Short mmCIF file of C-alpha atoms and ligand atoms in Angstrom, two decimals:
data_model
loop_
_atom_site.label_atom_id
_atom_site.label_comp_id
_atom_site.label_asym_id
_atom_site.label_seq_id
_atom_site.Cartn_x
_atom_site.Cartn_y
_atom_site.Cartn_z
CA MET A 1429 20.88 -6.41 15.53
CA THR A 1430 16.63 -6.15 17.17
CA MET A 1431 14.47 -7.90 14.60
CA LEU A 1432 10.69 -6.82 14.23
CA PRO A 1433 8.20 -9.40 14.36
CA ARG A 1434 7.46 -8.15 10.06
CA GLU A 1435 10.78 -7.20 9.99
CA GLU A 1436 11.61 -9.85 7.03
CA ALA A 1437 8.10 -9.14 5.09
CA ALA A 1438 9.52 -5.88 5.54
CA ARG A 1439 12.59 -6.47 4.17
CA ALA A 1440 10.76 -8.79 1.75
CA ILE A 1441 8.66 -5.84 0.19
CA LEU A 1442 12.03 -3.87 -0.26
CA ALA A 1443 13.89 -6.58 -2.00
CA ARG A 1444 10.65 -7.45 -4.24
CA ASN A 1445 10.24 -4.10 -5.59
CA ASP A 1446 14.24 -3.20 -6.52
CA ARG A 1447 14.38 -2.80 -9.88
CA GLY A 1448 18.18 -2.78 -10.19
CA GLY A 1449 19.72 -0.23 -7.17
CA TYR A 1450 16.46 1.68 -6.39
CA THR A 1451 12.58 0.70 -5.35
CA VAL A 1452 10.09 1.44 -6.66
CA PRO A 1453 7.26 2.63 -4.10
CA THR A 1454 4.97 -0.29 -5.14
CA ASP A 1455 5.17 -2.67 -8.39
CA ARG A 1456 2.29 -1.18 -11.48
CA LEU A 1457 1.01 2.14 -9.18
CA TYR A 1458 4.14 3.45 -9.10
CA PRO A 1459 6.43 1.50 -11.42
CA PHE A 1460 9.34 4.29 -11.46
CA GLN A 1461 11.79 5.85 -8.92
CA TRP A 1462 9.79 8.87 -6.94
CA ASN A 1463 11.79 10.96 -4.82
CA TRP A 1464 11.03 11.41 -1.68
CA ASP A 1465 9.86 7.71 -1.46
CA SER A 1466 13.33 6.71 -2.24
CA ALA A 1467 15.00 9.08 0.43
CA PHE A 1468 12.85 7.64 2.98
CA VAL A 1469 13.70 4.16 1.45
CA ALA A 1470 17.26 4.59 1.65
CA ILE A 1471 16.72 5.46 5.62
CA GLY A 1472 15.15 2.33 6.14
CA PHE A 1473 17.75 -0.02 4.25
CA SER A 1474 20.87 1.93 6.02
CA LEU A 1475 19.64 -0.24 9.30
CA PHE A 1476 20.86 -3.59 7.42
CA ASP A 1477 22.08 -2.93 3.87
CA VAL A 1478 24.66 0.72 4.27
CA ASP A 1479 25.67 0.06 0.93
CA ARG A 1480 22.17 -0.38 -1.01
CA ALA A 1481 21.25 2.53 1.14
CA TYR A 1482 23.34 4.62 -1.20
CA ARG A 1483 22.85 2.87 -3.86
CA GLU A 1484 19.01 4.17 -3.64
CA LEU A 1485 20.33 7.56 -3.75
CA GLU A 1486 23.16 7.40 -6.03
CA ARG A 1487 19.96 6.20 -8.82
CA LEU A 1488 18.14 9.30 -7.76
CA THR A 1489 20.71 11.94 -8.63
CA GLU A 1490 21.46 9.79 -12.13
CA GLY A 1491 17.98 11.91 -13.03
CA GLN A 1492 19.08 15.21 -11.31
CA TRP A 1493 19.23 18.30 -13.71
CA ASP A 1494 21.69 20.34 -14.91
CA ASP A 1495 20.14 23.03 -12.91
CA GLY A 1496 20.38 21.28 -9.94
CA MET A 1497 16.54 20.11 -9.62
CA ILE A 1498 16.28 16.61 -8.24
CA PRO A 1499 12.86 15.47 -10.24
CA HIS A 1500 9.79 14.02 -8.54
CA ILE A 1501 10.12 10.55 -10.94
CA VAL A 1502 12.95 8.88 -12.49
CA PHE A 1503 11.90 6.93 -15.54
CA HIS A 1504 14.78 4.32 -15.82
CA ALA A 1505 13.08 1.78 -17.08
CA PRO A 1506 9.51 1.81 -19.68
CA SER A 1507 5.88 1.08 -18.02
CA ASP A 1508 2.98 1.17 -19.51
CA THR A 1509 1.35 1.55 -15.80
CA TYR A 1510 1.48 4.39 -15.29
CA PHE A 1511 -0.44 8.09 -16.36
CA PRO A 1512 1.60 10.52 -16.95
CA GLY A 1513 4.51 8.97 -18.59
CA PRO A 1514 7.95 10.14 -20.30
CA ASP A 1515 6.02 10.85 -23.20
CA VAL A 1516 3.98 13.70 -21.20
CA TRP A 1517 6.27 15.21 -19.13
CA GLY A 1518 8.93 15.62 -22.70
CA THR A 1519 11.83 16.68 -20.30
CA ARG A 1520 15.21 16.72 -21.97
CA HIS A 1521 17.40 15.30 -19.61
CA ARG A 1522 19.81 12.32 -20.31
CA VAL A 1523 17.22 9.81 -18.30
CA PRO A 1524 13.96 10.52 -19.04
CA THR A 1525 11.84 12.07 -15.29
CA SER A 1526 9.24 14.08 -14.75
CA GLY A 1527 9.71 17.71 -15.21
CA ILE A 1528 8.55 18.89 -11.16
CA THR A 1529 10.20 17.72 -7.62
CA GLN A 1530 9.11 16.44 -4.08
CA PRO A 1531 9.98 16.98 -0.57
CA ALA A 1532 13.85 16.55 -0.25
CA VAL A 1533 14.36 14.51 1.99
CA PHE A 1534 17.25 13.76 0.82
CA GLY A 1535 20.04 15.72 3.09
CA MET A 1536 18.38 13.62 5.80
CA ALA A 1537 18.50 10.87 4.66
CA LEU A 1538 22.44 10.76 3.70
CA ARG A 1539 23.05 12.05 7.02
CA HIS A 1540 21.41 8.79 8.42
CA VAL A 1541 23.22 6.50 5.85
CA HIS A 1542 26.79 8.60 6.65
CA GLU A 1543 26.43 7.78 10.13
CA ALA A 1544 25.37 4.00 9.46
CA ALA A 1545 28.48 4.06 7.04
CA LEU A 1546 30.22 5.20 10.03
CA ALA A 1547 29.25 3.54 12.48
CA THR A 1548 29.79 -0.18 10.39
CA GLY A 1549 32.57 0.93 9.41
CA THR A 1550 31.26 0.11 5.19
CA ALA A 1551 34.36 0.88 2.62
CA GLY A 1552 35.04 3.92 0.91
CA ALA A 1553 31.54 5.80 2.68
CA THR A 1554 33.17 9.05 3.08
CA GLU A 1555 33.80 9.60 -1.52
CA ARG A 1556 30.06 8.23 -1.29
CA THR A 1557 28.47 11.09 1.17
CA LYS A 1558 30.63 13.70 -0.79
CA ALA A 1559 29.46 13.11 -3.92
CA LEU A 1560 26.33 12.75 -2.37
CA PHE A 1561 26.49 16.04 -0.54
CA LYS A 1562 27.63 18.11 -3.70
CA ALA A 1563 24.34 16.60 -5.23
CA ALA A 1564 22.52 17.65 -2.81
CA LEU A 1565 24.02 21.30 -2.51
CA ARG A 1566 23.01 21.77 -5.94
CA SER A 1567 19.56 20.58 -5.29
CA HIS A 1568 19.55 23.14 -2.43
CA ARG A 1569 20.64 25.62 -4.40
CA TRP A 1570 18.00 25.29 -6.96
CA TRP A 1571 14.94 25.26 -4.55
CA LEU A 1572 16.42 28.84 -3.11
CA ASN A 1573 16.33 30.46 -6.66
CA ALA A 1574 14.45 28.62 -8.31
CA ARG A 1575 11.29 28.58 -5.80
CA ASP A 1576 11.94 31.01 -3.49
CA PRO A 1577 13.06 34.23 -5.97
CA GLU A 1578 11.93 37.14 -3.83
CA GLY A 1579 13.95 36.16 -0.72
CA LEU A 1580 10.65 34.98 1.56
CA GLY A 1581 12.52 32.20 3.29
CA LEU A 1582 9.41 29.85 2.03
CA VAL A 1583 9.84 27.49 -0.79
CA SER A 1584 6.77 27.60 -3.45
CA ILE A 1585 5.45 24.44 -5.09
CA LEU A 1586 4.21 24.91 -8.51
CA HIS A 1587 2.05 21.57 -8.93
CA PRO A 1588 0.45 20.18 -5.30
CA TRP A 1589 1.94 16.66 -6.70
CA GLU A 1590 5.09 19.02 -5.72
CA SER A 1591 4.52 18.61 -1.88
CA GLY A 1592 3.71 14.74 -1.98
CA SER A 1593 0.19 15.38 0.16
CA ASP A 1594 -1.32 15.44 -4.26
CA ASN A 1595 -5.32 15.81 -3.55
CA SER A 1596 -4.39 17.81 0.50
CA PRO A 1597 -7.79 20.33 0.70
CA ALA A 1598 -5.35 22.38 1.60
CA TRP A 1599 -5.03 22.75 -2.40
CA ASP A 1600 -8.47 22.61 -2.76
CA GLU A 1601 -9.27 26.82 -3.31
CA ALA A 1602 -5.53 27.85 -5.13
CA LEU A 1603 -6.14 24.61 -7.35
CA ALA A 1604 -10.28 25.98 -8.60
CA ARG A 1605 -8.40 28.32 -10.00
CA VAL A 1606 -6.27 26.88 -12.39
CA PRO A 1607 -8.72 25.89 -15.59
CA THR A 1608 -9.97 22.08 -16.74
CA THR A 1609 -8.53 21.99 -20.63
CA THR A 1610 -5.67 20.01 -21.23
CA THR A 1611 -3.82 19.64 -24.21
CA THR A 1612 -3.13 16.10 -23.03
CA THR A 1613 -5.38 13.15 -23.18
CA ILE A 1614 -5.67 11.70 -20.09
CA ARG A 1615 -5.10 7.94 -19.57
CA ARG A 1616 -5.61 7.61 -15.74
CA LYS A 1617 -4.27 3.91 -15.00
CA ASP A 1618 -4.53 4.42 -11.05
CA THR A 1619 -7.85 3.99 -11.12
CA GLY A 1620 -7.28 0.94 -12.79
CA HIS A 1621 -4.73 -0.75 -9.70
CA VAL A 1622 -6.70 1.24 -6.77
CA ASP A 1623 -10.66 1.95 -6.10
CA ALA A 1624 -11.70 4.84 -7.65
CA SER A 1625 -13.45 5.90 -4.17
CA MET A 1626 -9.76 6.31 -2.70
CA ARG A 1627 -8.23 8.61 -5.04
CA PRO A 1628 -8.16 11.78 -6.12
CA ARG A 1629 -10.90 13.05 -8.51
CA ASP A 1630 -10.76 13.87 -11.87
CA GLU A 1631 -11.69 17.25 -12.59
CA ASP A 1632 -8.70 17.03 -10.08
CA TYR A 1633 -6.75 14.63 -12.31
CA GLN A 1634 -7.46 18.04 -15.87
CA ARG A 1635 -5.88 20.77 -13.24
CA PHE A 1636 -2.90 18.13 -12.12
CA ILE A 1637 -2.66 17.90 -16.17
CA HIS A 1638 -3.45 21.04 -17.20
CA LEU A 1639 -0.17 22.36 -15.10
CA VAL A 1640 1.88 20.30 -16.55
CA ASP A 1641 1.06 21.10 -19.72
CA THR A 1642 1.89 24.80 -18.96
CA TYR A 1643 4.67 24.36 -17.56
CA ARG A 1644 6.47 22.25 -20.43
CA ASP A 1645 5.11 25.02 -22.56
CA CYS A 1646 7.81 26.41 -20.62
CA GLY A 1647 10.10 24.45 -21.73
CA TRP A 1648 10.56 23.89 -17.98
CA ASN A 1649 12.09 26.58 -17.36
CA PRO A 1650 12.10 27.42 -14.03
CA GLU A 1651 12.38 31.98 -14.41
CA ARG A 1652 9.39 31.29 -17.12
CA GLN A 1653 7.37 28.39 -15.31
CA TRP A 1654 7.55 31.09 -11.62
CA ALA A 1655 5.93 33.88 -14.25
CA ALA A 1656 3.54 31.63 -15.53
CA ALA A 1657 2.17 29.23 -12.98
CA PRO A 1658 -1.63 29.76 -12.14
CA PHE A 1659 -0.95 27.58 -8.56
CA LYS A 1660 1.74 28.86 -6.66
CA VAL A 1661 2.20 27.90 -3.09
CA ALA A 1662 4.54 28.74 -0.62
CA ASP A 1663 4.42 25.39 1.29
CA VAL A 1664 5.56 24.91 5.40
CA GLN A 1665 5.55 21.31 4.98
CA MET A 1666 8.79 21.72 2.13
CA THR A 1667 10.39 24.44 3.59
CA ALA A 1668 10.34 22.90 6.69
CA ILE A 1669 11.94 19.75 5.36
CA LEU A 1670 14.39 21.60 3.01
CA ALA A 1671 15.41 23.24 6.84
CA ARG A 1672 15.94 20.35 8.08
CA SER A 1673 17.88 18.65 5.00
CA THR A 1674 19.70 21.73 5.11
CA ALA A 1675 20.53 21.10 8.81
CA ASP A 1676 21.79 17.64 8.23
CA LEU A 1677 24.07 18.74 5.48
CA MET A 1678 25.51 21.72 7.53
CA HIS A 1679 26.29 18.74 10.20
CA LEU A 1680 27.86 16.08 7.23
CA ALA A 1681 29.26 20.05 6.26
CA GLU A 1682 31.86 19.66 9.19
CA THR A 1683 33.46 16.92 8.20
CA LEU A 1684 33.09 17.25 4.49
CA GLY A 1685 32.59 20.63 3.13
CA THR A 1686 34.97 23.59 2.54
CA ASP A 1687 34.38 26.53 4.45
CA GLU A 1688 32.46 28.38 1.74
CA GLU A 1689 30.62 25.83 1.52
CA LYS A 1690 29.89 25.44 5.47
CA ALA A 1691 28.70 29.00 4.55
CA GLU A 1692 26.42 28.93 2.20
CA LEU A 1693 24.30 26.21 4.25
CA SER A 1694 24.14 27.96 7.23
CA ARG A 1695 22.93 31.42 5.16
CA MET A 1696 20.28 29.21 3.82
CA HIS A 1697 19.83 27.66 7.48
CA ASP A 1698 18.70 30.84 8.52
CA ARG A 1699 17.29 32.42 5.79
CA LEU A 1700 14.70 29.18 5.69
CA ARG A 1701 13.85 29.14 9.61
CA ALA A 1702 13.26 33.15 9.47
CA GLY A 1703 10.70 32.39 7.21
CA LEU A 1704 9.28 29.15 8.68
CA ALA A 1705 9.01 31.32 11.82
CA ARG A 1706 6.94 33.75 10.25
CA ARG A 1707 4.41 31.03 9.58
CA TRP A 1708 3.09 29.93 12.60
CA ARG A 1709 -0.59 31.42 14.01
CA PRO A 1710 -1.00 31.60 17.43
CA ASP A 1711 -4.86 31.21 16.79
CA LEU A 1712 -4.64 28.48 15.23
CA SER A 1713 -1.61 26.19 16.79
CA ARG A 1714 0.20 24.97 13.78
CA PHE A 1715 2.09 26.54 10.84
CA VAL A 1716 0.22 27.32 7.60
CA ASN A 1717 1.13 27.77 4.10
CA LEU A 1718 0.47 30.99 1.63
CA ASP A 1719 -0.89 30.95 -1.19
CA LEU A 1720 0.96 33.88 -3.86
CA ILE A 1721 -1.46 34.06 -6.18
CA SER A 1722 -4.46 35.38 -3.76
CA GLY A 1723 -1.74 36.56 -1.33
CA ARG A 1724 -3.43 34.63 2.17
CA ASP A 1725 -3.09 32.44 4.28
CA ILE A 1726 -4.37 29.00 3.76
CA GLU A 1727 -5.62 27.96 7.27
CA THR A 1728 -7.36 24.55 5.80
CA PRO A 1729 -6.01 22.37 8.67
CA THR A 1730 -3.83 19.60 7.06
CA GLN A 1731 -0.60 17.72 8.67
CA ALA A 1732 1.57 20.16 6.92
CA GLY A 1733 0.90 22.58 9.82
CA PHE A 1734 3.25 20.06 12.34
CA ILE A 1735 5.67 19.38 10.24
CA PRO A 1736 7.48 22.34 10.93
CA LEU A 1737 9.07 20.91 13.68
CA VAL A 1738 11.41 18.80 12.78
CA ALA A 1739 12.89 22.09 11.53
CA LEU A 1740 12.40 24.39 14.86
CA ALA A 1741 13.31 24.62 18.12
CA LEU A 1742 9.84 26.61 19.52
CA ASP A 1743 9.07 28.55 22.40
CA ASP A 1744 7.70 26.80 25.72
CA GLY A 1745 4.38 28.73 24.33
CA GLN A 1746 4.11 27.32 20.81
CA ARG A 1747 5.00 23.96 21.97
CA THR A 1748 2.30 23.91 24.85
CA ALA A 1749 -0.17 25.02 21.82
CA ILE A 1750 0.63 22.84 18.75
CA VAL A 1751 1.22 19.73 21.14
CA ALA A 1752 -2.16 20.56 23.15
CA GLU A 1753 -3.56 20.49 19.07
CA ILE A 1754 -1.85 17.70 17.73
CA GLU A 1755 -3.80 15.55 21.18
CA ARG A 1756 -6.67 17.58 19.62
CA TRP A 1757 -5.99 15.45 16.26
CA LEU A 1758 -5.63 12.49 18.36
CA ALA A 1759 -8.45 12.16 20.06
CA GLY A 1760 -10.77 9.12 18.61
CA MET A 1761 -8.59 8.37 16.07
CA PHE A 1762 -7.10 4.42 16.14
CA ALA A 1763 -3.59 5.53 14.80
CA GLY A 1764 -1.91 8.63 14.16
CA VAL A 1765 -2.21 12.33 13.26
CA PRO A 1766 -4.31 12.07 9.89
CA SER A 1767 -3.33 14.12 7.20
CA THR A 1768 -6.64 15.67 7.56
CA PRO A 1769 -8.52 16.26 11.06
CA SER A 1770 -11.78 14.23 11.92
CA PHE A 1771 -13.68 17.81 12.72
CA SER A 1772 -13.07 19.49 9.14
CA PRO A 1773 -15.40 19.04 7.01
CA ALA A 1774 -12.97 18.12 4.34
CA PHE A 1775 -12.03 14.93 6.06
CA GLU A 1776 -12.62 11.79 3.81
CA PRO A 1777 -10.76 8.82 6.37
CA LYS A 1778 -10.57 7.11 3.19
CA ARG A 1779 -9.39 8.90 0.51
CA TYR A 1780 -5.73 9.22 -0.35
CA TRP A 1781 -4.46 13.39 1.83
CA ARG A 1782 -7.93 14.59 2.87
CA GLY A 1783 -7.94 12.40 6.12
CA PRO A 1784 -5.77 8.51 5.74
CA VAL A 1785 -3.00 8.15 8.18
CA TRP A 1786 0.55 8.44 6.38
CA ALA A 1787 3.64 6.19 8.04
CA VAL A 1788 6.21 8.54 6.81
CA ILE A 1789 4.61 11.56 7.51
CA ASN A 1790 3.93 10.64 11.20
CA TRP A 1791 7.45 9.92 11.25
CA LEU A 1792 8.56 13.12 10.53
CA ILE A 1793 5.83 14.16 12.95
CA CYS A 1794 7.15 12.10 15.86
CA ASP A 1795 11.00 13.34 14.72
CA GLY A 1796 9.50 17.07 15.24
CA LEU A 1797 7.90 15.65 18.33
CA ARG A 1798 10.81 14.01 20.19
CA LEU A 1799 12.59 17.24 19.07
CA ASN A 1800 11.04 19.96 21.04
CA GLY A 1801 11.21 17.65 23.57
CA SER A 1802 7.80 15.65 23.36
CA GLU A 1803 9.10 12.25 23.51
CA ASP A 1804 6.36 10.75 25.00
CA LEU A 1805 3.88 12.05 22.26
CA ALA A 1806 6.26 10.77 19.97
CA ARG A 1807 6.18 7.02 21.29
CA ARG A 1808 2.98 6.81 21.87
CA ILE A 1809 1.50 8.15 18.36
CA GLU A 1810 4.84 5.76 16.94
CA GLN A 1811 2.79 2.55 18.74
CA THR A 1812 0.12 3.41 16.81
CA ILE A 1813 1.78 3.20 13.41
CA VAL A 1814 3.75 0.05 13.78
CA GLN A 1815 0.92 -1.64 14.90
CA ALA A 1816 -1.42 -0.49 11.90
CA ILE A 1817 0.96 -1.60 10.12
CA GLU A 1818 1.59 -5.02 12.38
CA SER A 1819 -2.27 -5.50 11.50
CA ALA A 1820 -3.43 -4.18 8.41
CA GLY A 1821 -0.06 -4.63 6.29
CA PHE A 1822 2.46 -2.25 4.47
CA CYS A 1823 -0.53 -0.56 3.62
CA GLU A 1824 -0.10 3.14 1.60
CA TYR A 1825 -1.95 4.72 3.81
CA PHE A 1826 -4.16 3.68 6.67
CA ASP A 1827 -8.14 4.59 7.83
CA PRO A 1828 -7.33 6.79 11.05
CA THR A 1829 -10.69 5.81 12.06
CA THR A 1830 -9.70 1.85 11.97
CA GLY A 1831 -6.41 1.63 10.89
CA GLU A 1832 -7.98 -0.39 8.02
CA GLY A 1833 -5.23 -0.64 5.42
CA LEU A 1834 -5.46 1.12 1.90
CA GLY A 1835 -4.76 2.25 -1.03
CA GLY A 1836 -1.70 0.06 -2.69
CA ASP A 1837 -0.04 -3.12 -0.84
CA THR A 1838 3.49 -4.16 -0.71
CA PHE A 1839 4.53 -0.13 -0.19
CA SER A 1840 8.68 0.12 0.09
CA TRP A 1841 8.28 3.82 2.01
CA THR A 1842 5.16 2.02 4.78
CA ALA A 1843 7.81 -0.92 5.22
CA ALA A 1844 11.19 1.59 6.07
CA ALA A 1845 8.98 3.14 8.67
CA TYR A 1846 8.34 0.21 9.95
CA MET A 1847 11.27 -0.94 10.28
CA VAL A 1848 12.44 2.91 11.95
CA LEU A 1849 9.38 2.93 14.37
CA GLY A 1850 9.62 -0.09 15.25
CA ARG A 1851 13.01 0.22 16.79
CA ARG A 1852 12.23 3.36 18.70
CA THR A 1853 8.85 1.86 20.34
C1 GLC B 1033 1.70 9.39 -4.95
C2 GLC B 1033 1.83 10.65 -3.13
C3 GLC B 1033 3.10 10.81 -2.85
C4 GLC B 1033 3.98 9.46 -3.42
C5 GLC B 1033 3.65 8.87 -4.25
C6 GLC B 1033 4.06 7.25 -4.78
O1 GLC B 1033 1.68 10.84 -5.57
O2 GLC B 1033 0.88 10.78 -3.26
O3 GLC B 1033 3.89 11.28 -2.31
O4 GLC B 1033 5.73 10.63 -3.27
O5 GLC B 1033 2.47 8.63 -4.31
O6 GLC B 1033 4.75 6.79 -3.58
#
């Protein structure tokens, strides 16, 4: 198999962040198992250790709730380097977990792992895939029932952390309505590990915790949370990832599923793709979120507007427009599609989701570009990401204007992205 220049270093990071069948995003800053990080990491593992790739997903499902939700954090073992810990969430699952979720990359990862298992003749693969397929299907049912109760064909987030893009400017207006009062005492740990200028602001944090307090007071019951939520955004990034995962589960169902499961997945897929297609804004050349509290479109430009490429086959006009828009965001940048474009007043090239480049986001965008026939652009973007990682290291994210590595270092999903994207360039 091809070995990339930093392949050994990438594998060493995954080994170093292994805590016994699951991988922490990075030591200290994120000392537990995170949902979508693990899904991307499983794809990375599937390139050289299929058994370990399965383990990553299996350990994540240990945290799955009875109602089907796969939480955003599974607290397998205690650590005092992260806030908010299990005591703040106050959930009642057999393994301590957070009470919110994260993008459903799980189904996409499962298909990758299964195909890698078939290619390598891994023993026991079908049974392992089947069990994980059932878990994924239960989580997709949860998504549609709990997060699209009104049948919009779009799933909503009730907390910015669910989006995976914690302090994106897309949330500014909606979050400003959330009070800063908390019943929980805030003890931030992140700013002890990473420079505060690269992290969300204190005021954002108060609102993040206000939301946690609110949902904990609802006993983590989905209907009560939906009714009480002061923050409710139908998110195109989330919906697109769920739709794409649904397509990947449909593919697996061809050989592993029942007729009912196939039909159910196909209905989910139609519903999500129809909802997503309605979010296209021709005047902006991208897809936009819908704020369900104000009833208004969120026009703030962020990377989320391009993620529907992974789930939809665009028509020629849309394709030309979105490619031109991506090119506009790339102009003058050193690496990748930024999380916020430099022409936006919200652009801060070093602050978390307000400008920096994230390798896994570019991975998704490039998958979507390829699906929509833009192979050359995908490859060009991937090359800049691989180059940034090779020169700056496996950082959490990068300054798009310089390629400087930022946030935490020795990041698991950046290592996984390197192995996957590096093989394509
Ligand atoms: C931050 C990111 C989120 C990620 C987590 C662990 O919260 O915003 O997307 O899953 O860190 O890496």
